């Protein structure tokens, strides 16, 4: 029935940056499971951990691409390759990100620049590049990977926090300008999720206990599929009236 929401992505194409592991891998698999063909942005195109084969086993096309988001020329070329191979690009997931820790009084300029370039500059210019194609087609969905750190202050992570706050506000700006072209732009902001990237920190019993306490409603560590499911929703027609929003996947951390 036409009045029921559709989460089906059959016939659509997506590109996920930082697809090799963690949330990027989970997102690529979730998009494929929903029916999309997926281009995989990888720093090392030969090291996809079997992701390409796993997507192809679902009956979807997978396209591994060399894509270091700090190299904008290479990254934009990867977007062009995805469009050329798939014929069009419907979904861009700006997942690649990260940063370093340190007190603000001692934070070095080069690490500041690294974090801003990785989280903010790459998101802006990859969205811009893919967005031109989407604007021309009058259709598209961009999902940026933010963080609950964009809504709170985490000691020792001021630069990461401000970079993710910038991603959230950038999302609003793109959405407002591009809504007239039927291009939606949203942000997903997770808490601590069980991935390779968080394993070391969460292995500290005191740190883990503090995180579980701060995840004020559910008191558990999130799983990658609980983030990737939100990405699929935002990419689908079920979210056709949602743009410019940041959806927190934080188990209630920021609710208290």
PDB file of C-alpha atoms in Angstrom:
ATOM      1  CA  UNK A   1       0.000   0.000   0.000  1.00  0.00           C
ATOM      2  CA  UNK A   2       1.332   3.432  -0.977  1.00  0.00           C
ATOM      3  CA  UNK A   3       0.454   4.976   2.397  1.00  0.00           C
ATOM      4  CA  UNK A   4       2.798   2.632   4.301  1.00  0.00           C
ATOM      5  CA  UNK A   5       6.411   3.688   4.961  1.00  0.00           C
ATOM      6  CA  UNK A   6       9.088   2.045   2.838  1.00  0.00           C
ATOM      7  CA  UNK A   7      12.548   1.186   4.131  1.00  0.00           C
ATOM      8  CA  UNK A   8      13.484  -0.597   0.893  1.00  0.00           C
ATOM      9  CA  UNK A   9      16.609   0.661  -0.898  1.00  0.00           C
ATOM     10  CA  UNK A  10      16.391  -1.648  -3.915  1.00  0.00           C
ATOM     11  CA  UNK A  11      17.739   0.061  -7.034  1.00  0.00           C
ATOM     12  CA  UNK A  12      19.648   2.680  -5.069  1.00  0.00           C
ATOM     13  CA  UNK A  13      23.366   3.146  -4.747  1.00  0.00           C
ATOM     14  CA  UNK A  14      25.390   4.239  -1.756  1.00  0.00           C
ATOM     15  CA  UNK A  15      28.947   5.177  -0.858  1.00  0.00           C
ATOM     16  CA  UNK A  16      30.244   4.713   2.686  1.00  0.00           C
ATOM     17  CA  UNK A  17      33.545   6.256   3.749  1.00  0.00           C
ATOM     18  CA  UNK A  18      35.668   4.447   6.309  1.00  0.00           C
ATOM     19  CA  UNK A  19      33.912   1.217   5.379  1.00  0.00           C
ATOM     20  CA  UNK A  20      36.603  -1.270   6.401  1.00  0.00           C
ATOM     21  CA  UNK A  21      35.570  -1.743  10.017  1.00  0.00           C
ATOM     22  CA  UNK A  22      33.380  -0.650  12.886  1.00  0.00           C
ATOM     23  CA  UNK A  23      30.384   1.514  12.117  1.00  0.00           C
ATOM     24  CA  UNK A  24      31.391   1.900   8.466  1.00  0.00           C
ATOM     25  CA  UNK A  25      31.378  -1.830   7.894  1.00  0.00           C
ATOM     26  CA  UNK A  26      28.089  -2.283   9.747  1.00  0.00           C
ATOM     27  CA  UNK A  27      26.545   0.541   7.735  1.00  0.00           C
ATOM     28  CA  UNK A  28      27.693  -0.855   4.387  1.00  0.00           C
ATOM     29  CA  UNK A  29      26.220  -4.257   5.258  1.00  0.00           C
ATOM     30  CA  UNK A  30      22.945  -2.747   6.486  1.00  0.00           C
ATOM     31  CA  UNK A  31      22.509  -0.686   3.321  1.00  0.00           C
ATOM     32  CA  UNK A  32      23.174  -3.772   1.193  1.00  0.00           C
ATOM     33  CA  UNK A  33      20.711  -5.812   3.257  1.00  0.00           C
ATOM     34  CA  UNK A  34      18.103  -3.119   2.550  1.00  0.00           C
ATOM     35  CA  UNK A  35      18.722  -3.523  -1.202  1.00  0.00           C
ATOM     36  CA  UNK A  36      21.369  -0.942  -2.102  1.00  0.00           C
ATOM     37  CA  UNK A  37      24.511  -1.440  -4.139  1.00  0.00           C
ATOM     38  CA  UNK A  38      27.407  -0.096  -2.087  1.00  0.00           C
ATOM     39  CA  UNK A  39      30.709   1.587  -2.905  1.00  0.00           C
ATOM     40  CA  UNK A  40      33.235   1.064  -0.128  1.00  0.00           C
ATOM     41  CA  UNK A  41      35.576   3.919   0.716  1.00  0.00           C
ATOM     42  CA  UNK A  42      38.783   2.285   2.000  1.00  0.00           C
ATOM     43  CA  UNK A  43      42.170   3.689   2.923  1.00  0.00           C
ATOM     44  CA  UNK A  44      43.665   0.368   1.801  1.00  0.00           C
ATOM     45  CA  UNK A  45      41.586  -0.981  -1.058  1.00  0.00           C
ATOM     46  CA  UNK A  46      43.179  -4.425  -0.676  1.00  0.00           C
ATOM     47  CA  UNK A  47      42.149  -4.741   2.972  1.00  0.00           C
ATOM     48  CA  UNK A  48      38.368  -4.864   3.103  1.00  0.00           C
ATOM     49  CA  UNK A  49      38.222  -7.789   5.525  1.00  0.00           C
ATOM     50  CA  UNK A  50      35.970  -9.760   3.216  1.00  0.00           C
ATOM     51  CA  UNK A  51      33.349  -7.008   3.097  1.00  0.00           C
ATOM     52  CA  UNK A  52      33.113  -6.968  -0.709  1.00  0.00           C
ATOM     53  CA  UNK A  53      32.428 -10.701  -0.838  1.00  0.00           C
ATOM     54  CA  UNK A  54      29.908 -10.475   1.991  1.00  0.00           C
ATOM     55  CA  UNK A  55      27.886  -7.813   0.172  1.00  0.00           C
ATOM     56  CA  UNK A  56      28.053  -9.689  -3.124  1.00  0.00           C
ATOM     57  CA  UNK A  57      26.775 -12.794  -1.339  1.00  0.00           C
ATOM     58  CA  UNK A  58      23.618 -10.794  -0.605  1.00  0.00           C
ATOM     59  CA  UNK A  59      23.118 -10.346  -4.338  1.00  0.00           C
ATOM     60  CA  UNK A  60      24.185  -6.703  -4.284  1.00  0.00           C
ATOM     61  CA  UNK A  61      27.052  -5.001  -6.115  1.00  0.00           C
ATOM     62  CA  UNK A  62      30.042  -3.909  -4.043  1.00  0.00           C
ATOM     63  CA  UNK A  63      32.699  -1.524  -5.321  1.00  0.00           C
ATOM     64  CA  UNK A  64      35.890  -1.198  -3.226  1.00  0.00           C
ATOM     65  CA  UNK A  65      37.542   2.183  -3.744  1.00  0.00           C
ATOM     66  CA  UNK A  66      40.819   3.704  -2.548  1.00  0.00           C
ATOM     67  CA  UNK A  67      39.521   6.631  -0.512  1.00  0.00           C
ATOM     68  CA  UNK A  68      41.560   8.459   2.100  1.00  0.00           C
ATOM     69  CA  UNK A  69      39.236  11.309   3.084  1.00  0.00           C
ATOM     70  CA  UNK A  70      42.228  13.457   4.046  1.00  0.00           C
ATOM     71  CA  UNK A  71      43.226  13.359   0.371  1.00  0.00           C
ATOM     72  CA  UNK A  72      40.327  15.293  -1.126  1.00  0.00           C
ATOM     73  CA  UNK A  73      41.486  14.812  -4.700  1.00  0.00           C
ATOM     74  CA  UNK A  74      41.536  11.033  -4.264  1.00  0.00           C
ATOM     75  CA  UNK A  75      38.280  11.006  -2.293  1.00  0.00           C
ATOM     76  CA  UNK A  76      36.370  13.082  -4.841  1.00  0.00           C
ATOM     77  CA  UNK A  77      37.754  10.897  -7.614  1.00  0.00           C
ATOM     78  CA  UNK A  78      36.371   7.876  -5.741  1.00  0.00           C
ATOM     79  CA  UNK A  79      32.925   9.474  -5.733  1.00  0.00           C
ATOM     80  CA  UNK A  80      33.218  10.036  -9.484  1.00  0.00           C
ATOM     81  CA  UNK A  81      34.201   6.390  -9.972  1.00  0.00           C
ATOM     82  CA  UNK A  82      31.201   5.206  -7.960  1.00  0.00           C
ATOM     83  CA  UNK A  83      28.891   7.350 -10.088  1.00  0.00           C
ATOM     84  CA  UNK A  84      30.499   6.083 -13.299  1.00  0.00           C
ATOM     85  CA  UNK A  85      30.290   2.436 -12.246  1.00  0.00           C
ATOM     86  CA  UNK A  86      26.798   2.523 -10.747  1.00  0.00           C
ATOM     87  CA  UNK A  87      25.335   5.142 -13.087  1.00  0.00           C
ATOM     88  CA  UNK A  88      24.231   7.383 -10.228  1.00  0.00           C
ATOM     89  CA  UNK A  89      24.734   7.931  -6.498  1.00  0.00           C
ATOM     90  CA  UNK A  90      21.703   8.130  -4.219  1.00  0.00           C
ATOM     91  CA  UNK A  91      23.256   7.928  -0.756  1.00  0.00           C
ATOM     92  CA  UNK A  92      26.496   9.252   0.741  1.00  0.00           C
ATOM     93  CA  UNK A  93      27.470   8.238   4.279  1.00  0.00           C
ATOM     94  CA  UNK A  94      30.301  10.370   5.668  1.00  0.00           C
ATOM     95  CA  UNK A  95      31.416   7.847   8.256  1.00  0.00           C
ATOM     96  CA  UNK A  96      35.216   8.245   8.359  1.00  0.00           C
ATOM     97  CA  UNK A  97      36.343  10.256  11.358  1.00  0.00           C
ATOM     98  CA  UNK A  98      38.346  10.310  14.557  1.00  0.00           C
ATOM     99  CA  UNK A  99      40.733  12.480  16.468  1.00  0.00           C
ATOM    100  CA  UNK A 100      43.253  12.651  19.285  1.00  0.00           C
ATOM    101  CA  UNK A 101      42.909  13.447  22.965  1.00  0.00           C
ATOM    102  CA  UNK A 102      44.616  15.996  25.174  1.00  0.00           C
ATOM    103  CA  UNK A 103      43.979  18.930  27.530  1.00  0.00           C
ATOM    104  CA  UNK A 104      43.104  22.166  25.783  1.00  0.00           C
ATOM    105  CA  UNK A 105      45.998  24.038  27.368  1.00  0.00           C
ATOM    106  CA  UNK A 106      48.495  21.697  25.715  1.00  0.00           C
ATOM    107  CA  UNK A 107      46.726  20.672  22.507  1.00  0.00           C
ATOM    108  CA  UNK A 108      49.142  20.995  19.552  1.00  0.00           C
ATOM    109  CA  UNK A 109      48.176  22.824  16.385  1.00  0.00           C
ATOM    110  CA  UNK A 110      49.002  19.927  14.071  1.00  0.00           C
ATOM    111  CA  UNK A 111      46.670  17.577  15.948  1.00  0.00           C
ATOM    112  CA  UNK A 112      43.971  20.271  15.957  1.00  0.00           C
ATOM    113  CA  UNK A 113      44.289  20.578  12.185  1.00  0.00           C
ATOM    114  CA  UNK A 114      44.253  16.782  11.764  1.00  0.00           C
ATOM    115  CA  UNK A 115      41.004  16.406  13.711  1.00  0.00           C
ATOM    116  CA  UNK A 116      39.264  19.285  11.946  1.00  0.00           C
ATOM    117  CA  UNK A 117      40.396  18.106   8.517  1.00  0.00           C
ATOM    118  CA  UNK A 118      39.301  14.528   9.211  1.00  0.00           C
ATOM    119  CA  UNK A 119      35.894  15.283  10.725  1.00  0.00           C
ATOM    120  CA  UNK A 120      34.839  18.655   9.344  1.00  0.00           C
ATOM    121  CA  UNK A 121      36.712  19.527   6.152  1.00  0.00           C
ATOM    122  CA  UNK A 122      36.290  16.091   4.571  1.00  0.00           C
ATOM    123  CA  UNK A 123      32.579  15.983   5.417  1.00  0.00           C
ATOM    124  CA  UNK A 124      32.048  19.417   3.887  1.00  0.00           C
ATOM    125  CA  UNK A 125      33.864  18.830   0.618  1.00  0.00           C
ATOM    126  CA  UNK A 126      32.749  15.240   0.019  1.00  0.00           C
ATOM    127  CA  UNK A 127      29.156  16.332   0.628  1.00  0.00           C
ATOM    128  CA  UNK A 128      29.704  19.232  -1.747  1.00  0.00           C
ATOM    129  CA  UNK A 129      31.114  16.968  -4.456  1.00  0.00           C
ATOM    130  CA  UNK A 130      28.432  14.280  -4.190  1.00  0.00           C
ATOM    131  CA  UNK A 131      25.779  16.938  -3.658  1.00  0.00           C
ATOM    132  CA  UNK A 132      26.378  18.519  -7.060  1.00  0.00           C
ATOM    133  CA  UNK A 133      25.470  15.184  -8.660  1.00  0.00           C
ATOM    134  CA  UNK A 134      22.415  14.813  -6.403  1.00  0.00           C
ATOM    135  CA  UNK A 135      21.247  18.362  -7.092  1.00  0.00           C
ATOM    136  CA  UNK A 136      21.423  17.696 -10.831  1.00  0.00           C
ATOM    137  CA  UNK A 137      19.298  14.560 -10.341  1.00  0.00           C
ATOM    138  CA  UNK A 138      16.911  16.302  -7.907  1.00  0.00           C
ATOM    139  CA  UNK A 139      17.319  13.436  -5.471  1.00  0.00           C
ATOM    140  CA  UNK A 140      19.694  12.241  -2.795  1.00  0.00           C
ATOM    141  CA  UNK A 141      20.372  11.564   0.872  1.00  0.00           C
ATOM    142  CA  UNK A 142      23.530  12.408   2.769  1.00  0.00           C
ATOM    143  CA  UNK A 143      24.077  11.020   6.253  1.00  0.00           C
ATOM    144  CA  UNK A 144      26.926  12.398   8.335  1.00  0.00           C
ATOM    145  CA  UNK A 145      28.353  10.443  11.256  1.00  0.00           C
ATOM    146  CA  UNK A 146      28.437  12.773  14.206  1.00  0.00           C
ATOM    147  CA  UNK A 147      28.755  11.867  17.869  1.00  0.00           C
ATOM    148  CA  UNK A 148      27.110  12.527  21.187  1.00  0.00           C
ATOM    149  CA  UNK A 149      30.384  14.414  21.776  1.00  0.00           C
ATOM    150  CA  UNK A 150      28.896  17.161  19.620  1.00  0.00           C
ATOM    151  CA  UNK A 151      26.233  17.750  22.262  1.00  0.00           C
ATOM    152  CA  UNK A 152      28.248  17.363  25.474  1.00  0.00           C
ATOM    153  CA  UNK A 153      31.724  18.101  26.810  1.00  0.00           C
ATOM    154  CA  UNK A 154      34.050  15.137  27.304  1.00  0.00           C
ATOM    155  CA  UNK A 155      37.178  15.941  29.354  1.00  0.00           C
ATOM    156  CA  UNK A 156      40.304  15.680  27.249  1.00  0.00           C
ATOM    157  CA  UNK A 157      38.338  15.596  24.000  1.00  0.00           C
ATOM    158  CA  UNK A 158      37.542  19.264  23.433  1.00  0.00           C
ATOM    159  CA  UNK A 159      38.758  19.337  19.832  1.00  0.00           C
ATOM    160  CA  UNK A 160      36.898  16.151  18.921  1.00  0.00           C
ATOM    161  CA  UNK A 161      33.768  17.515  20.608  1.00  0.00           C
ATOM    162  CA  UNK A 162      33.884  20.832  18.770  1.00  0.00           C
ATOM    163  CA  UNK A 163      34.531  19.065  15.462  1.00  0.00           C
ATOM    164  CA  UNK A 164      31.455  16.874  15.895  1.00  0.00           C
ATOM    165  CA  UNK A 165      29.385  19.889  16.952  1.00  0.00           C
ATOM    166  CA  UNK A 166      30.497  21.484  13.672  1.00  0.00           C
ATOM    167  CA  UNK A 167      29.345  18.400  11.742  1.00  0.00           C
ATOM    168  CA  UNK A 168      25.913  18.657  13.354  1.00  0.00           C
ATOM    169  CA  UNK A 169      25.530  22.339  12.498  1.00  0.00           C
ATOM    170  CA  UNK A 170      26.956  21.841   9.015  1.00  0.00           C
ATOM    171  CA  UNK A 171      24.233  19.235   8.497  1.00  0.00           C
ATOM    172  CA  UNK A 172      21.574  21.875   9.149  1.00  0.00           C
ATOM    173  CA  UNK A 173      23.189  24.352   6.764  1.00  0.00           C
ATOM    174  CA  UNK A 174      23.424  21.873   3.890  1.00  0.00           C
ATOM    175  CA  UNK A 175      19.867  20.667   4.502  1.00  0.00           C
ATOM    176  CA  UNK A 176      18.390  24.160   4.396  1.00  0.00           C
ATOM    177  CA  UNK A 177      20.178  25.052   1.149  1.00  0.00           C
ATOM    178  CA  UNK A 178      19.555  21.766  -0.630  1.00  0.00           C
ATOM    179  CA  UNK A 179      16.013  20.945   0.401  1.00  0.00           C
ATOM    180  CA  UNK A 180      14.741  22.783  -2.683  1.00  0.00           C
ATOM    181  CA  UNK A 181      16.585  20.169  -4.768  1.00  0.00           C
ATOM    182  CA  UNK A 182      15.054  17.213  -2.889  1.00  0.00           C
ATOM    183  CA  UNK A 183      18.428  16.409  -1.318  1.00  0.00           C
ATOM    184  CA  UNK A 184      18.132  15.527   2.354  1.00  0.00           C
ATOM    185  CA  UNK A 185      21.052  15.852   4.792  1.00  0.00           C
ATOM    186  CA  UNK A 186      20.981  14.368   8.286  1.00  0.00           C
ATOM    187  CA  UNK A 187      23.379  13.359  11.033  1.00  0.00           C
ATOM    188  CA  UNK A 188      23.589  10.292  13.287  1.00  0.00           C
ATOM    189  CA  UNK A 189      25.286  10.844  16.654  1.00  0.00           C
ATOM    190  CA  UNK A 190      26.213   7.649  18.526  1.00  0.00           C
ATOM    191  CA  UNK A 191      27.422   7.113  22.071  1.00  0.00           C
ATOM    192  CA  UNK A 192      30.126   4.523  22.819  1.00  0.00           C
ATOM    193  CA  UNK A 193      29.464   1.597  20.490  1.00  0.00           C
ATOM    194  CA  UNK A 194      31.125  -1.811  20.707  1.00  0.00           C
ATOM    195  CA  UNK A 195      33.693  -1.634  17.872  1.00  0.00           C
ATOM    196  CA  UNK A 196      37.408  -2.225  17.346  1.00  0.00           C
ATOM    197  CA  UNK A 197      37.929   1.487  17.872  1.00  0.00           C
ATOM    198  CA  UNK A 198      36.381   1.553  21.353  1.00  0.00           C
ATOM    199  CA  UNK A 199      37.566  -1.869  22.547  1.00  0.00           C
ATOM    200  CA  UNK A 200      40.701  -0.633  24.307  1.00  0.00           C
ATOM    201  CA  UNK A 201      38.946   2.156  26.215  1.00  0.00           C
ATOM    202  CA  UNK A 202      36.017  -0.053  27.206  1.00  0.00           C
ATOM    203  CA  UNK A 203      38.390  -2.757  28.454  1.00  0.00           C
ATOM    204  CA  UNK A 204      39.236  -0.453  31.393  1.00  0.00           C
ATOM    205  CA  UNK A 205      36.754  -1.513  34.120  1.00  0.00           C
ATOM    206  CA  UNK A 206      36.539   1.960  35.679  1.00  0.00           C
ATOM    207  CA  UNK A 207      36.012   3.678  32.324  1.00  0.00           C
ATOM    208  CA  UNK A 208      33.412   1.123  31.286  1.00  0.00           C
ATOM    209  CA  UNK A 209      31.542   1.510  34.583  1.00  0.00           C
ATOM    210  CA  UNK A 210      31.478   5.290  34.153  1.00  0.00           C
ATOM    211  CA  UNK A 211      30.183   4.974  30.573  1.00  0.00           C
ATOM    212  CA  UNK A 212      27.456   2.550  31.616  1.00  0.00           C
ATOM    213  CA  UNK A 213      26.387   4.934  34.366  1.00  0.00           C
ATOM    214  CA  UNK A 214      26.271   7.897  31.992  1.00  0.00           C
ATOM    215  CA  UNK A 215      24.202   5.988  29.431  1.00  0.00           C
ATOM    216  CA  UNK A 216      21.442   7.022  31.736  1.00  0.00           C
ATOM    217  CA  UNK A 217      18.427   5.160  30.405  1.00  0.00           C
ATOM    218  CA  UNK A 218      19.616   1.846  28.986  1.00  0.00           C
ATOM    219  CA  UNK A 219      22.902   1.377  30.896  1.00  0.00           C
ATOM    220  CA  UNK A 220      24.583  -0.759  28.248  1.00  0.00           C
ATOM    221  CA  UNK A 221      27.085  -0.384  25.431  1.00  0.00           C
ATOM    222  CA  UNK A 222      25.544   0.064  21.988  1.00  0.00           C
ATOM    223  CA  UNK A 223      25.963  -2.350  19.089  1.00  0.00           C
ATOM    224  CA  UNK A 224      26.936  -1.279  15.532  1.00  0.00           C
ATOM    225  CA  UNK A 225      23.589  -2.430  14.087  1.00  0.00           C
ATOM    226  CA  UNK A 226      21.812   0.014  16.394  1.00  0.00           C
ATOM    227  CA  UNK A 227      23.569   2.844  14.547  1.00  0.00           C
ATOM    228  CA  UNK A 228      23.468   1.381  11.040  1.00  0.00           C
ATOM    229  CA  UNK A 229      19.713   0.864  11.338  1.00  0.00           C
ATOM    230  CA  UNK A 230      19.244   4.607  11.817  1.00  0.00           C
ATOM    231  CA  UNK A 231      21.382   5.286   8.746  1.00  0.00           C
ATOM    232  CA  UNK A 232      19.206   2.959   6.662  1.00  0.00           C
ATOM    233  CA  UNK A 233      16.079   4.691   7.950  1.00  0.00           C
ATOM    234  CA  UNK A 234      17.417   8.155   7.080  1.00  0.00           C
ATOM    235  CA  UNK A 235      18.453   6.954   3.608  1.00  0.00           C
ATOM    236  CA  UNK A 236      15.006   5.501   2.908  1.00  0.00           C
ATOM    237  CA  UNK A 237      11.699   6.995   1.813  1.00  0.00           C
ATOM    238  CA  UNK A 238      10.417   6.364   5.322  1.00  0.00           C
ATOM    239  CA  UNK A 239      12.426   9.451   6.322  1.00  0.00           C
ATOM    240  CA  UNK A 240      11.382  11.568   3.345  1.00  0.00           C
ATOM    241  CA  UNK A 241      10.217  14.427   5.603  1.00  0.00           C
ATOM    242  CA  UNK A 242      13.334  14.438   7.777  1.00  0.00           C
ATOM    243  CA  UNK A 243      16.254  16.727   6.972  1.00  0.00           C
ATOM    244  CA  UNK A 244      18.672  18.908   8.896  1.00  0.00           C
ATOM    245  CA  UNK A 245      18.383  16.711  11.978  1.00  0.00           C
ATOM    246  CA  UNK A 246      20.854  15.033  14.308  1.00  0.00           C
ATOM    247  CA  UNK A 247      19.540  11.776  15.722  1.00  0.00           C
ATOM    248  CA  UNK A 248      21.288  10.794  18.933  1.00  0.00           C
ATOM    249  CA  UNK A 249      21.846   7.063  19.392  1.00  0.00           C
ATOM    250  CA  UNK A 250      23.065   7.419  22.953  1.00  0.00           C
ATOM    251  CA  UNK A 251      20.926   5.204  25.178  1.00  0.00           C
ATOM    252  CA  UNK A 252      19.743   8.261  27.061  1.00  0.00           C
ATOM    253  CA  UNK A 253      23.160   9.785  27.902  1.00  0.00           C
ATOM    254  CA  UNK A 254      22.161  13.312  26.851  1.00  0.00           C
ATOM    255  CA  UNK A 255      18.603  13.005  28.186  1.00  0.00           C
ATOM    256  CA  UNK A 256      19.492  13.561  31.820  1.00  0.00           C
TER     257      UNK A 256
END
